[in-house]
mmCIF file of C-alpha atoms in Angstrom:
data_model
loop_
_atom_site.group_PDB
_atom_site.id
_atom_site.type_symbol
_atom_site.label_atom_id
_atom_site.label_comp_id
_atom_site.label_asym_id
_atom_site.label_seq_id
_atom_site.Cartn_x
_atom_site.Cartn_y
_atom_site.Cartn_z
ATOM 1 C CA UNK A 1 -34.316 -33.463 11.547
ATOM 2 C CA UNK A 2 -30.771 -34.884 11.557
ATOM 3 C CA UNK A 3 -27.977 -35.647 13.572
ATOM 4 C CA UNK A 4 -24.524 -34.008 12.966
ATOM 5 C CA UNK A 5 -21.263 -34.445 14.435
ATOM 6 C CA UNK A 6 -18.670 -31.598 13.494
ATOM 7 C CA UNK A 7 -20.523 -30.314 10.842
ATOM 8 C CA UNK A 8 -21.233 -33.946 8.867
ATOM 9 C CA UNK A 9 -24.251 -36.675 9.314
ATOM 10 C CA UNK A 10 -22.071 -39.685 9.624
ATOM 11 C CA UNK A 11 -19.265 -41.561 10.386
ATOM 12 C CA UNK A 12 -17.706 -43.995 7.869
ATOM 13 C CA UNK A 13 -18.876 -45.218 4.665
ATOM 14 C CA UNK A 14 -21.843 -42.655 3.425
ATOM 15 C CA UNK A 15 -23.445 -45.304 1.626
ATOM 16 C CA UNK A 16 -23.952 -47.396 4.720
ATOM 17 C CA UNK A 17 -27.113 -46.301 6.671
ATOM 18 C CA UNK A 18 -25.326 -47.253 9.976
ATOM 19 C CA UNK A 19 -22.775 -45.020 8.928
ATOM 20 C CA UNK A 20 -25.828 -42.065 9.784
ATOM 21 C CA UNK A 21 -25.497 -40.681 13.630
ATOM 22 C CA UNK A 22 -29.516 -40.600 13.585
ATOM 23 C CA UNK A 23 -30.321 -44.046 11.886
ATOM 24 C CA UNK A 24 -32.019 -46.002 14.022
ATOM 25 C CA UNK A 25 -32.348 -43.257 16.745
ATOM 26 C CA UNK A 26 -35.847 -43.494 19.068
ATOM 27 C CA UNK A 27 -38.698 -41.283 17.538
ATOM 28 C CA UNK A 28 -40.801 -39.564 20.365
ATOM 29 C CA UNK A 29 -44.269 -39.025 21.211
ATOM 30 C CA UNK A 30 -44.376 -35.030 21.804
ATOM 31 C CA UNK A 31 -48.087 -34.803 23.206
ATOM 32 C CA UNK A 32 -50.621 -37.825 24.215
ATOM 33 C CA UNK A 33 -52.366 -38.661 20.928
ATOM 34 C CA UNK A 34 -54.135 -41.428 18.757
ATOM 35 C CA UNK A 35 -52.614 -43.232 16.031
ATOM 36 C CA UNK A 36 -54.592 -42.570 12.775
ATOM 37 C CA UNK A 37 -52.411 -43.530 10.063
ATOM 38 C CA UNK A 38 -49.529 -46.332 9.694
ATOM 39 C CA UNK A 39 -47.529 -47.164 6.728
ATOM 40 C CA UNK A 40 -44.586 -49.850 7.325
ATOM 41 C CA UNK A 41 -42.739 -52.502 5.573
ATOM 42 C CA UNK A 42 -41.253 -50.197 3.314
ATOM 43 C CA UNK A 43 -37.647 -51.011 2.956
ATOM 44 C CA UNK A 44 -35.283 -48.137 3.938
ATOM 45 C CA UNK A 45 -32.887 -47.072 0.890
ATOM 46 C CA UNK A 46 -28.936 -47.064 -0.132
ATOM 47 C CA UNK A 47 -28.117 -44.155 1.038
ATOM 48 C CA UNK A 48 -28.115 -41.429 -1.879
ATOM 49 C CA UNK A 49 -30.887 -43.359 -3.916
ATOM 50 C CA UNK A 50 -34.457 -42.442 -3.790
ATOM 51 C CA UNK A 51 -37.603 -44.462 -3.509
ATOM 52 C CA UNK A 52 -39.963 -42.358 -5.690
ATOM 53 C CA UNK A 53 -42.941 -44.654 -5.315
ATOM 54 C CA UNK A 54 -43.458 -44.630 -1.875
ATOM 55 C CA UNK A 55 -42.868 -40.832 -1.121
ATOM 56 C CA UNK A 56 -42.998 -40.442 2.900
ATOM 57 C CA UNK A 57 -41.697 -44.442 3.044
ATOM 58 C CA UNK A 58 -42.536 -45.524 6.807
ATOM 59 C CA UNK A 59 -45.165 -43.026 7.937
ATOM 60 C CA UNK A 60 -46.964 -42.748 11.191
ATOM 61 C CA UNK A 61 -49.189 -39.564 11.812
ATOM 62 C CA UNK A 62 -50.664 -39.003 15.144
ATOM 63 C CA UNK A 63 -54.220 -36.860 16.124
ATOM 64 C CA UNK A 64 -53.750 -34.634 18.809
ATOM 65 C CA UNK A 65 -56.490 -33.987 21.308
ATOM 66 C CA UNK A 66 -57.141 -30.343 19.242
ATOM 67 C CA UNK A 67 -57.380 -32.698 15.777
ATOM 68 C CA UNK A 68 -54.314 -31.411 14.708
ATOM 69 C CA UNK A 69 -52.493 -33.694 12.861
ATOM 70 C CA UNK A 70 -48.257 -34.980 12.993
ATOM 71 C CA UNK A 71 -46.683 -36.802 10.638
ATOM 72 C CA UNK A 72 -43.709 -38.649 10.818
ATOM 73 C CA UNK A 73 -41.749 -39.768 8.112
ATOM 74 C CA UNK A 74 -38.454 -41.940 6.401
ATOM 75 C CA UNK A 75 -39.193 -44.179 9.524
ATOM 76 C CA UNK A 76 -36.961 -46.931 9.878
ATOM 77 C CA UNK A 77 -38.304 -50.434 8.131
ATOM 78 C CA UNK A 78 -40.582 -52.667 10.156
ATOM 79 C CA UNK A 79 -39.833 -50.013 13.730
ATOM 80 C CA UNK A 80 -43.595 -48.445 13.851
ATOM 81 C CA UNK A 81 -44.518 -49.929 17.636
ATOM 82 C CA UNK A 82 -48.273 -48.873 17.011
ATOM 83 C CA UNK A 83 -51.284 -49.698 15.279
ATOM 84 C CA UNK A 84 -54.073 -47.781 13.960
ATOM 85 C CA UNK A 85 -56.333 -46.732 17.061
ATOM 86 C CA UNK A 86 -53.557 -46.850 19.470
ATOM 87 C CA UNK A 87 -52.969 -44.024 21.814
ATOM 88 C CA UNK A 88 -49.537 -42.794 23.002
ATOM 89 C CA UNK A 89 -48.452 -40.826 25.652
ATOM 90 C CA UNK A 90 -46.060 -38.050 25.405
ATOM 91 C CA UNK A 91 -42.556 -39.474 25.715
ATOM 92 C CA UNK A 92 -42.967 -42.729 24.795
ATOM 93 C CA UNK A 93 -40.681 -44.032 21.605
ATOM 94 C CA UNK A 94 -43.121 -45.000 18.942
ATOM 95 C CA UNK A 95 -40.404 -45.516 15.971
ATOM 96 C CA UNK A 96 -36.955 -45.318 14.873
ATOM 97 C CA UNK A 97 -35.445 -43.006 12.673
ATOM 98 C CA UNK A 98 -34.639 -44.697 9.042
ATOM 99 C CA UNK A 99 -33.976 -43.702 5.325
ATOM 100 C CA UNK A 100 -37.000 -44.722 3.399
ATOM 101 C CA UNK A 101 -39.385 -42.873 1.118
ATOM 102 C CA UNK A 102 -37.876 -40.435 -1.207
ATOM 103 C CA UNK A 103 -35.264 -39.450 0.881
ATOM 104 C CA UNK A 104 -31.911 -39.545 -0.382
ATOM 105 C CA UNK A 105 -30.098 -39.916 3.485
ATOM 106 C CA UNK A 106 -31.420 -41.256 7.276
ATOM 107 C CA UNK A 107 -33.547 -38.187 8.914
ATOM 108 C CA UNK A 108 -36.698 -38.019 10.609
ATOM 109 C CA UNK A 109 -39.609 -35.610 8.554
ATOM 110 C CA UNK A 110 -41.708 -34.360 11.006
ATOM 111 C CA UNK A 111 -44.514 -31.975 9.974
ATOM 112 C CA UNK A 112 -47.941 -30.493 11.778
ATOM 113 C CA UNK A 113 -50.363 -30.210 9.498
ATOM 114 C CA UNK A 114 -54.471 -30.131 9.217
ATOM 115 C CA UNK A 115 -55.930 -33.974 8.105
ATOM 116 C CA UNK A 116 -54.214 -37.050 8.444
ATOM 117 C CA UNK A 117 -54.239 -36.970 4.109
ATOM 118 C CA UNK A 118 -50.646 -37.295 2.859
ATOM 119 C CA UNK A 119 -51.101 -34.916 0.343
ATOM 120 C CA UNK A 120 -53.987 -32.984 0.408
ATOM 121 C CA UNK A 121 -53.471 -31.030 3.530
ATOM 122 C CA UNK A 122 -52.272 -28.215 4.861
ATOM 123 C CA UNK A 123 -49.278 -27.454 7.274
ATOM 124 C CA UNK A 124 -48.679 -25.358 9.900
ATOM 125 C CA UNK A 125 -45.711 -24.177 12.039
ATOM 126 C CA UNK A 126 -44.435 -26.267 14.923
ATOM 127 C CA UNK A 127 -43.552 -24.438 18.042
ATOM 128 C CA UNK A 128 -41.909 -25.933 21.430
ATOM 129 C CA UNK A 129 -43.007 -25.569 24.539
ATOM 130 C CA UNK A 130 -39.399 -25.370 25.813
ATOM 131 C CA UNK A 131 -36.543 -26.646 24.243
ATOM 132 C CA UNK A 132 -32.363 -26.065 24.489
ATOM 133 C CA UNK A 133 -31.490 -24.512 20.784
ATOM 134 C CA UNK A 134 -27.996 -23.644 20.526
ATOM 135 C CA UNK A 135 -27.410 -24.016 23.791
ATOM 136 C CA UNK A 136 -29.415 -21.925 25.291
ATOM 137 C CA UNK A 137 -32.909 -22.729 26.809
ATOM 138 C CA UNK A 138 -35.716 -21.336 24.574
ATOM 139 C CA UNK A 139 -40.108 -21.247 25.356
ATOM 140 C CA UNK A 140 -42.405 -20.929 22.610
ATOM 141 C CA UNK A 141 -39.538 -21.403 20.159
ATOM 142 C CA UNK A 142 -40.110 -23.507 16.401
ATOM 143 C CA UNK A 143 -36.573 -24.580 15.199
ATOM 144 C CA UNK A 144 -34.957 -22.910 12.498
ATOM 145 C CA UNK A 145 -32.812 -24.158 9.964
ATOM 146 C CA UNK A 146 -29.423 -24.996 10.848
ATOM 147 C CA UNK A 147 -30.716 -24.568 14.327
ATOM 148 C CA UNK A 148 -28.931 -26.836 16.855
ATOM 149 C CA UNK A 149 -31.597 -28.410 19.383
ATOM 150 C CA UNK A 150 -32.241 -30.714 22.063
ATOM 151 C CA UNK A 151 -34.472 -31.220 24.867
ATOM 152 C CA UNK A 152 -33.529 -31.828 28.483
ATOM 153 C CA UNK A 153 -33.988 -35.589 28.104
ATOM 154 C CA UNK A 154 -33.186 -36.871 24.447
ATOM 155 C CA UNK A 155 -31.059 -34.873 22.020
ATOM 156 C CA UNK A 156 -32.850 -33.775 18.929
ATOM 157 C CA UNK A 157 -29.797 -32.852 16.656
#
């Protein structure tokens, strides 16, 4: 998920992670949930260089109520709020948007999958309740590419 302005991700110099409309933005909590796995401290890159070793960089991956599993990642360095064991509540901001991992510009990955293991798990398709996608006001929708979306209280694009 990225932020675009007239068809580009930034303003300014692209090599600046400032420079990136969604660096920095507030990640939210989409459903109450319990935090099961935090990785921080992981600096976030020069934009356009990659940080194969640490592949999903500043991760945070939340267990629903149904054990389904979302994971969050290219978080911003050192912006996780939460610990292990902490429980959210829908809404509330529990990171900012960065550029770390390998990840070669800011964006959020966000991803719904079946274990809270990084790589040995399964994903599965991420619908919305009820959220605005090009403009119009869409239930039950999951985000296509390209797709421009927001909700009523925080845009998403």
């Amino acid at each position: 998920i990225l932020m675009v302005k007239d068809g580009v991700a930034f303003s300014g110099d692209s090599k600046i992670n400032e420079s990136y409309f969604v660096f920095g933005k507030d990640i939210i909590a989409p459903c109450d949930a319990k935090v099961v796995k935090v990785i921080d401290g992981i600096k976030d890159n020069v934009p356009g260089e990659l940080n194969k070793t640490d592949i999903t960089g500043n991760t945070i991956i939340l267990e629903t109520l149904r054990k389904e599993y979302l994971l969050f990642a290219h978080i911003k360095e050192n912006s996780i709020i939460y610990k292990e064991g902490d429980v959210v509540k829908q809404g509330q901001v529990i990171a900012k948007c960065g550029n770390s991992g390998n990840t070669y510009a800011a964006h959020l990955h966000f991803q719904l999958q079946n274990t809270n293991d990084l790589f040995n798990t399964i994903g599965a398709k991420v619908y919305f309740d009820e959220i605005i996608v090009n403009g119009q006001i869409k239930k039950d929708y999951m985000p296509k590419k390209e797709d421009f979306v927001k909700n009523k209280k925080r845009s998403l694009n």
